[in-house]
Coordinates of C-alpha atoms in Angstrom, one line a residue:
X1 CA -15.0 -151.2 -139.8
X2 CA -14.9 -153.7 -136.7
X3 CA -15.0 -151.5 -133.4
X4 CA -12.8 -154.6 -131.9
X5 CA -10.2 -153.4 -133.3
X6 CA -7.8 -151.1 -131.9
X7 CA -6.9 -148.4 -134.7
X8 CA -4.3 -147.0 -132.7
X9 CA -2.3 -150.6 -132.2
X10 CA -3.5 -151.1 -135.6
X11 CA -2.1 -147.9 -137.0
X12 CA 1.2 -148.9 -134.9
X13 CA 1.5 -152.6 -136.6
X14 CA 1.2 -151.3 -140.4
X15 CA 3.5 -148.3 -140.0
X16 CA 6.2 -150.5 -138.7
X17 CA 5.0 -153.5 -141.6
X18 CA 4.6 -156.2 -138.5
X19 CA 3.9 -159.5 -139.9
X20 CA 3.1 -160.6 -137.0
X21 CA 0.1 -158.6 -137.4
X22 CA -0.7 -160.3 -140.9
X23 CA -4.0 -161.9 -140.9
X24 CA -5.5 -159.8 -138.0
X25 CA -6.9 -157.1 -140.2
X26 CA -6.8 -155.5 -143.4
X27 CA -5.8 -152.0 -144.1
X28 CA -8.0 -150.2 -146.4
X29 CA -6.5 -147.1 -148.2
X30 CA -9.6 -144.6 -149.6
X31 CA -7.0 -142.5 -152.2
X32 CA -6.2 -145.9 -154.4
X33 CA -9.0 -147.8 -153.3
X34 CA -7.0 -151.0 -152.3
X35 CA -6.3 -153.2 -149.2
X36 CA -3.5 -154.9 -148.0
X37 CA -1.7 -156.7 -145.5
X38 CA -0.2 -154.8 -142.3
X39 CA 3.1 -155.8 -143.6
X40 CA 2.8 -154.1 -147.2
X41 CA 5.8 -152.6 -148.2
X42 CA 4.3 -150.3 -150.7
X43 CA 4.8 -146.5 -149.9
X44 CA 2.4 -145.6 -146.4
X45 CA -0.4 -143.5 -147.1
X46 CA -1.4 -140.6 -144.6
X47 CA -3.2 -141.8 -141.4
X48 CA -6.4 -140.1 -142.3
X49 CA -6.9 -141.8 -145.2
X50 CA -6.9 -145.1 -143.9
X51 CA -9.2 -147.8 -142.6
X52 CA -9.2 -151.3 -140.9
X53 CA -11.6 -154.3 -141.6
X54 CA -11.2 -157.5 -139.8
X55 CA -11.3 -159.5 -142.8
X56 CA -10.4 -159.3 -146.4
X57 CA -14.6 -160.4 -147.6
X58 CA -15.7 -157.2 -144.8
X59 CA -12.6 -154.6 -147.1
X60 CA -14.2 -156.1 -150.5
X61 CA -17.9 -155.6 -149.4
X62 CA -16.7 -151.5 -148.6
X63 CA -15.9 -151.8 -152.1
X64 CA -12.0 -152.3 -152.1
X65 CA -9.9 -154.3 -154.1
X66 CA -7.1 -156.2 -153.4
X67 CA -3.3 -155.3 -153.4
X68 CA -1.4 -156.5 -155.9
X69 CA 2.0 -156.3 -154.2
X70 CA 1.1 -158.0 -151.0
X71 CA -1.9 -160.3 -152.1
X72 CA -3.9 -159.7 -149.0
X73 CA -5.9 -162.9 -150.1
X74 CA -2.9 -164.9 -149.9
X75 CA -2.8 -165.4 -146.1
X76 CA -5.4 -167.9 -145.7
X77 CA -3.6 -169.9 -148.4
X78 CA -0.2 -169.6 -146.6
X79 CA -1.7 -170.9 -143.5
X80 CA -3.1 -173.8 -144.5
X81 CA 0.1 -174.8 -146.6
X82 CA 1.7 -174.1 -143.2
X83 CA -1.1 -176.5 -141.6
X84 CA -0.2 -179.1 -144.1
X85 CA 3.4 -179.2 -143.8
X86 CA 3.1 -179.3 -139.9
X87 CA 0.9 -182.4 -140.4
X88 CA 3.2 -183.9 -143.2
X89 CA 6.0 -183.7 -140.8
X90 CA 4.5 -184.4 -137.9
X91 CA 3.4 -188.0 -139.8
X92 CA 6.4 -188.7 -141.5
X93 CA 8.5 -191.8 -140.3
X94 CA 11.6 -189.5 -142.9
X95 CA 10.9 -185.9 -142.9
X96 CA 10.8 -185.2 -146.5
X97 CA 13.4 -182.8 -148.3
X98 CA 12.6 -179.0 -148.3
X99 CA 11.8 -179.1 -152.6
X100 CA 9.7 -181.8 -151.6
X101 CA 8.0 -180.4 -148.7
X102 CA 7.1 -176.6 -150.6
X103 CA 6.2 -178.7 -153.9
X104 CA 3.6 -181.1 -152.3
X105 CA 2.0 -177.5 -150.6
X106 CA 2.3 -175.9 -153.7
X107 CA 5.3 -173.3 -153.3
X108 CA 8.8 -172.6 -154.5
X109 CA 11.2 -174.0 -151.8
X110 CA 13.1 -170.9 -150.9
X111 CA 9.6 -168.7 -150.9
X112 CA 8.0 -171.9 -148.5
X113 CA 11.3 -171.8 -146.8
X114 CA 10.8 -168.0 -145.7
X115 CA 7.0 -168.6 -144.9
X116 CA 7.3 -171.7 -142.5
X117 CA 9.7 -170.1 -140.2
X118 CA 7.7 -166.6 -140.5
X119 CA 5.1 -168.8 -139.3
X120 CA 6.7 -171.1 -136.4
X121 CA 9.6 -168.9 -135.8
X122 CA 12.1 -172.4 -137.1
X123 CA 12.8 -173.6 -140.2
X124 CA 11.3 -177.2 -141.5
X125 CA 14.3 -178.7 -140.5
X126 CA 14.5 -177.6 -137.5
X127 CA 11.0 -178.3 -137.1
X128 CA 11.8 -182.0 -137.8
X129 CA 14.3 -181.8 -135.9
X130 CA 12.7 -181.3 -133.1
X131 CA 10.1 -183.5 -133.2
X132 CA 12.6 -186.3 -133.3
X133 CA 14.0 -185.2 -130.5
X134 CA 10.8 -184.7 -128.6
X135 CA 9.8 -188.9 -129.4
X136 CA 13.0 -189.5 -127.6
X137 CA 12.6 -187.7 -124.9
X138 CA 9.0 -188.8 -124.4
X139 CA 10.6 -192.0 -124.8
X140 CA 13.5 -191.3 -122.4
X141 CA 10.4 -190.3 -119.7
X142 CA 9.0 -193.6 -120.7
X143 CA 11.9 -195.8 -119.4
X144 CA 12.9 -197.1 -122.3
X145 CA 16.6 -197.0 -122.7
X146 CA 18.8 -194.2 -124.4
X147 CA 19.3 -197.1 -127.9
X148 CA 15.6 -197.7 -127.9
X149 CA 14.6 -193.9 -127.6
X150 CA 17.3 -193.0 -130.3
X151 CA 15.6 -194.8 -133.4
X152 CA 12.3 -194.5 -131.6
X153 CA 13.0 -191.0 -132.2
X154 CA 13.9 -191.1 -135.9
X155 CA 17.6 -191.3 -136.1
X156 CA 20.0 -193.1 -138.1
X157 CA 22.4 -193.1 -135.7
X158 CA 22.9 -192.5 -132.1
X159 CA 25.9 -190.0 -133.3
X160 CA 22.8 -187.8 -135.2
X161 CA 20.6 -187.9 -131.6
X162 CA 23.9 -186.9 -129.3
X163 CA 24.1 -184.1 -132.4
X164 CA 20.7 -182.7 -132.2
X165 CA 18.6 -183.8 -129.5
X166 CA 20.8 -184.1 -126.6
X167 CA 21.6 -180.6 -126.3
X168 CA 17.9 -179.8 -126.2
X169 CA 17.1 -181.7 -123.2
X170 CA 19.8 -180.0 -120.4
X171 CA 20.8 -183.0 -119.2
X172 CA 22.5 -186.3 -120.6
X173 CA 20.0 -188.8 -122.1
X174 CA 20.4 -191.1 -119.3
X175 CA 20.0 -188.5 -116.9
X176 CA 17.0 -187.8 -118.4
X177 CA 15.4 -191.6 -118.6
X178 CA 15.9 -191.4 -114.9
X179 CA 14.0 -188.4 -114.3
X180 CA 16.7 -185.8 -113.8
X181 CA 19.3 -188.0 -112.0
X182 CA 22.9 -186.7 -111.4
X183 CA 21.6 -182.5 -112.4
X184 CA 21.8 -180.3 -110.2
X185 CA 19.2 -177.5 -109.6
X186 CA 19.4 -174.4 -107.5
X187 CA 16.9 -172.3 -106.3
X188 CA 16.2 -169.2 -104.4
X189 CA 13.2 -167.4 -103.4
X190 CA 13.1 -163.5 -104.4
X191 CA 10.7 -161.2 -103.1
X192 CA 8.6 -159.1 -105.5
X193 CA 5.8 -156.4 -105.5
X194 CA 3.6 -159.0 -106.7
X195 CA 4.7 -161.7 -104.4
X196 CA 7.7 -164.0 -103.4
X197 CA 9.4 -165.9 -106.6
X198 CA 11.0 -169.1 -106.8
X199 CA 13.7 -168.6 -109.4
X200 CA 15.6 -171.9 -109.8
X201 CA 18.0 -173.1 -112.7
X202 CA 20.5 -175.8 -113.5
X203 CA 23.9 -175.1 -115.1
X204 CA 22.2 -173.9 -118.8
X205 CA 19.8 -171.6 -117.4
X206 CA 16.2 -171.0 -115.7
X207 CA 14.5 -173.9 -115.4
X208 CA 11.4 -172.5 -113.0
X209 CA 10.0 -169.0 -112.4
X210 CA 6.5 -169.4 -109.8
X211 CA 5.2 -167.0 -107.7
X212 CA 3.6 -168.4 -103.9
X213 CA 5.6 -172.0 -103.9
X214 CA 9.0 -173.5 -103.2
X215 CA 11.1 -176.5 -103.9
X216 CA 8.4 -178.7 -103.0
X217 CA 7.3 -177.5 -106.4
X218 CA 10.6 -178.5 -108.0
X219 CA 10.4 -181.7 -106.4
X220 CA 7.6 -182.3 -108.1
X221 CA 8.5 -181.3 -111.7
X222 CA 12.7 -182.7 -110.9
X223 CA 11.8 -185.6 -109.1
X224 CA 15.1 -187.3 -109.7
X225 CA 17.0 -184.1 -109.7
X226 CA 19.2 -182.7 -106.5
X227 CA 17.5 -179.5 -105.6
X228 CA 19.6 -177.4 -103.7
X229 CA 19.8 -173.4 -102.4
X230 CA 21.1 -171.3 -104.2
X231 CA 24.4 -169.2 -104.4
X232 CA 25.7 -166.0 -105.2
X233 CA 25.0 -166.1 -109.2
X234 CA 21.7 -167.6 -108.4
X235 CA 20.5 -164.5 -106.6
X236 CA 21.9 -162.0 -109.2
X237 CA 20.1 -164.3 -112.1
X238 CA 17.1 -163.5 -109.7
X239 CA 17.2 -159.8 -109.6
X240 CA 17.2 -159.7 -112.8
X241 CA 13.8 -162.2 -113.2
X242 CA 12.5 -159.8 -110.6
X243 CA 13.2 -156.8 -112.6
X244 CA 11.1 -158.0 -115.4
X245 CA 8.3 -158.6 -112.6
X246 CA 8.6 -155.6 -111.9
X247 CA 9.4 -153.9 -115.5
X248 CA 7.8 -156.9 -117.9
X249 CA 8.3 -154.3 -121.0
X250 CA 11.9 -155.0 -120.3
X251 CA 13.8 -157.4 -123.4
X252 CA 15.8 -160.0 -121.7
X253 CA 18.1 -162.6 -122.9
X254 CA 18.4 -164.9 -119.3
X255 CA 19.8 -168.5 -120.6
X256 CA 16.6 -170.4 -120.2
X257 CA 16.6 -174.3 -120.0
X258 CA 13.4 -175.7 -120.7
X259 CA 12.0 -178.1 -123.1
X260 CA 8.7 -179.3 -124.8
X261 CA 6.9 -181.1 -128.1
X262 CA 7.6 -178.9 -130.7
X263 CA 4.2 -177.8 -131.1
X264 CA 4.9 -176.1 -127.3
X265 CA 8.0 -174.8 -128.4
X266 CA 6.5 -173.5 -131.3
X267 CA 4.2 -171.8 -128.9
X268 CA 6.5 -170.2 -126.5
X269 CA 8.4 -169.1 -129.5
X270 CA 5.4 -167.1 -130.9
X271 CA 4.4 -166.1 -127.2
X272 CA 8.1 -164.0 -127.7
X273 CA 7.1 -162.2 -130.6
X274 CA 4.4 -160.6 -129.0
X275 CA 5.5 -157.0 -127.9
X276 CA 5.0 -156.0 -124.8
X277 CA 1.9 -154.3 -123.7
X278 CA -0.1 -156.1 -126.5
X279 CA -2.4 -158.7 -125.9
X280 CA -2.9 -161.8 -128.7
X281 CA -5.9 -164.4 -128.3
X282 CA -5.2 -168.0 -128.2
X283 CA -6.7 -168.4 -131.5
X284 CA -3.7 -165.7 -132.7
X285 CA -1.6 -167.4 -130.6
X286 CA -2.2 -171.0 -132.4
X287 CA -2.1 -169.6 -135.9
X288 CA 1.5 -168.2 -135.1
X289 CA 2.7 -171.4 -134.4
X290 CA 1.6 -172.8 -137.5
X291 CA -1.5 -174.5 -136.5
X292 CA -4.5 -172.0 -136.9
X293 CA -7.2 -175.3 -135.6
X294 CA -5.2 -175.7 -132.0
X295 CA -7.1 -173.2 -130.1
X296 CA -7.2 -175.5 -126.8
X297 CA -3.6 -176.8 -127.7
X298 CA -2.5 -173.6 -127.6
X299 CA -3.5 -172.9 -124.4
X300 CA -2.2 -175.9 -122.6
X301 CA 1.0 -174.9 -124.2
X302 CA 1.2 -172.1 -122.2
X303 CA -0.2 -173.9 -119.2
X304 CA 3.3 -175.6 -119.9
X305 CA 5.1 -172.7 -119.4
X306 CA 7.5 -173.2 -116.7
X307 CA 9.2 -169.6 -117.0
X308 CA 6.7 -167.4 -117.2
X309 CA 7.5 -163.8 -117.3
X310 CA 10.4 -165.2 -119.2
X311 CA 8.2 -166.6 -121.8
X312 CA 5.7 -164.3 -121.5
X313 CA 1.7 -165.9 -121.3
X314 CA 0.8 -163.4 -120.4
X315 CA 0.3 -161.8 -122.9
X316 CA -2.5 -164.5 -124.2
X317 CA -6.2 -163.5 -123.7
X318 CA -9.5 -165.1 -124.6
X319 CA -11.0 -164.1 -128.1
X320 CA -13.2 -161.1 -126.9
X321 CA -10.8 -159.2 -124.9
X322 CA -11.2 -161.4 -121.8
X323 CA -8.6 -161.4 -119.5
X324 CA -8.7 -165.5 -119.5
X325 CA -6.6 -168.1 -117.1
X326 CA -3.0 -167.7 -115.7
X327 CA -1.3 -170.4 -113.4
X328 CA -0.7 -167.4 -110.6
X329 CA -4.1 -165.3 -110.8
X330 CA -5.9 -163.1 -112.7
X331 CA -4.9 -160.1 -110.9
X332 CA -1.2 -160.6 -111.4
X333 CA -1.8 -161.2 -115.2
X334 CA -3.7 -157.9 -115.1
X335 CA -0.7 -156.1 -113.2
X336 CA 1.7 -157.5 -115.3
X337 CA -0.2 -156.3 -118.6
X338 CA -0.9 -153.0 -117.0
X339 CA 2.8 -152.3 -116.5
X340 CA 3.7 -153.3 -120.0
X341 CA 1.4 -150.9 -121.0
X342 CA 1.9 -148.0 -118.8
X343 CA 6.2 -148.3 -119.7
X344 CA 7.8 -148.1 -123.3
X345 CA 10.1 -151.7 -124.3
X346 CA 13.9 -150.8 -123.0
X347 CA 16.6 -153.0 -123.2
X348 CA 18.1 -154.9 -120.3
X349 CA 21.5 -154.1 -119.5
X350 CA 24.2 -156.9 -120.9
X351 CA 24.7 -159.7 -118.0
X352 CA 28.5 -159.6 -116.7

């Protein structure tokens, strides 16, 4: 057994059957001699009797066998299918139909359905769907005009893009080809134990959480955009960002209005999943997104990040245990980790 792994956190994941732990380890069980997945839903066995390997080949060399309920082996084969589809879709001038899709990867649709989104945290289509809408906004950011970036995009009609994609971006499509133009953002700068906070957000939600900067920064990210102070809601929208500085383990559910490729909002959907007060390495982080190879895309994903705390990076460290990079310091990532850790996941209070 692998003394990186933490048996306690380990222990943790496989009582509560956390997928999200599938593929980090293996649980070994001495009384029926078999290892599964974290996620088995076979009857637990008593703590004591239990051991963790990294891999399934390290569980089979101890001299365990396979389980046959949650085909431990399987992982590996579900990520790459996973792999392939992304790259299927991501090629595709028309994203193929779902029984297409899970046949050409060698699955049944509704089984490949469930896996893909376990995986990326969205369904295929909504995977395709997103990376239409990402070509038109890259488009959009290009200059080209709101027509051009529509079938640039991959849709059939501007009615499907106004459907889909528009919504995505916070801002009309024209708005957005000229950098922001006509939206309004409001900020407001919140003092925190780990250092002032610019909070700022336009009328769907937070569109900027920084520690140790102001609008200048906002000026540079909005540079079409009227950036304004704050009001009332503004600061109560704050005090609540600054309670999760100040209580991370907090859940939240602040309107956010951000946007990305869909391989960075696959990863700031993934970077959600991870509880508080755990830790996941890039390489985890890229595998829960769907594309196990992306190590270094991963992590200029999160260098991406525009809310963090909200989206929580965090909680990404280097393979190893390292604490790794953050945009505002290693010592407030450390802080921030240490106070997940130290305090149990509560609930925020609803928002009036």
């Amino acid at each position: 057994m692998s003394d990186a792994i933490d048996t306690d956190a380990a222990w943790a994941a496989f009582a509560s059957r956390d997928r999200g732990a599938d593929g980090r380890f293996v649980v070994a069980v001495r009384t029926t001699g078999i290892y599964c997945r974290p996620s088995c839903p076979a009857r637990h066995p008593r703590r004591e009797n239990v051991s963790f390997y990294p891999a399934p080949d390290q569980a089979r060399a101890a001299g365990y066998r396979a389980c046959l309920r949650c085909r431990p082996d399987e992982i590996a084969r579900d990520r790459l299918a996973v792999a392939r589809a992304l790259t299927l879709l991501d090629t595709a001038e028309v994203p193929p139909p779902l029984e297409e899709l899970a046949a050409t990867v060698g699955y049944a649709p509704h089984h490949f359905h469930r896996l893909f989104k376990r995986a990326t945290g969205v369904t295929p289509a909504a995977y395709a769907r997103g990376l239409k809408a990402s070509r038109a906004t890259q488009a959009l950011a290009a200059g080209a005009s709101v027509t051009t970036a529509i079938y640039e995009g991959g849709y059939s009609a501007p009615s499907r893009f106004y459907d889909h994609a528009a919504p995505r971006l916070g801002m009309s499509p024209s708005a957005w080809s000229r950098g922001g133009a006509g939206v309004t953002i409001r900020w407001t700068i919140a003092p925190t134990s780990l250092g002032p906070l610019l909070v700022a957000a336009t009328d769907r939600g937070v569109c900027r959480v920084a520690f140790d900067t102001g609008p200048g920064d906002l000026d540079r990210l909005f540079p079409k955009a009227q950036i304004i102070p704050g009001d009332a809601a503004l600061a109560h929208l704050a005090q609540e960002v600054v309670a999760l500085v100040e209580s991370p383990a907090r859940n939240h559910d602040l309107p956010l209005d951000v946007r990305g490729t869909a391989f960075q909002e696959a990863i700031w959907q993934a970077l959600r999943t991870i509880p508080p007060g755990e830790t996941r390495s890039y390489a985890d982080l890229a595998a829960l997104a769907g594309r196990p190879g992306a190590v270094r895309a991963a992590g200029s994903a999160c260098g991406a990040n525009h809310v963090p705390i909200l989206i929580p990076c965090h909680r990404v460290t280097r393979s190893g245990g390292a604490t790794g990079g953050y945009a505002f310091g290693p010592e407030r990532k450390q802080a921030l980790l240490a106070r997940e850790k130290d305090a149990p996941a509560t609930r925020a209070p609803p928002r009036d």
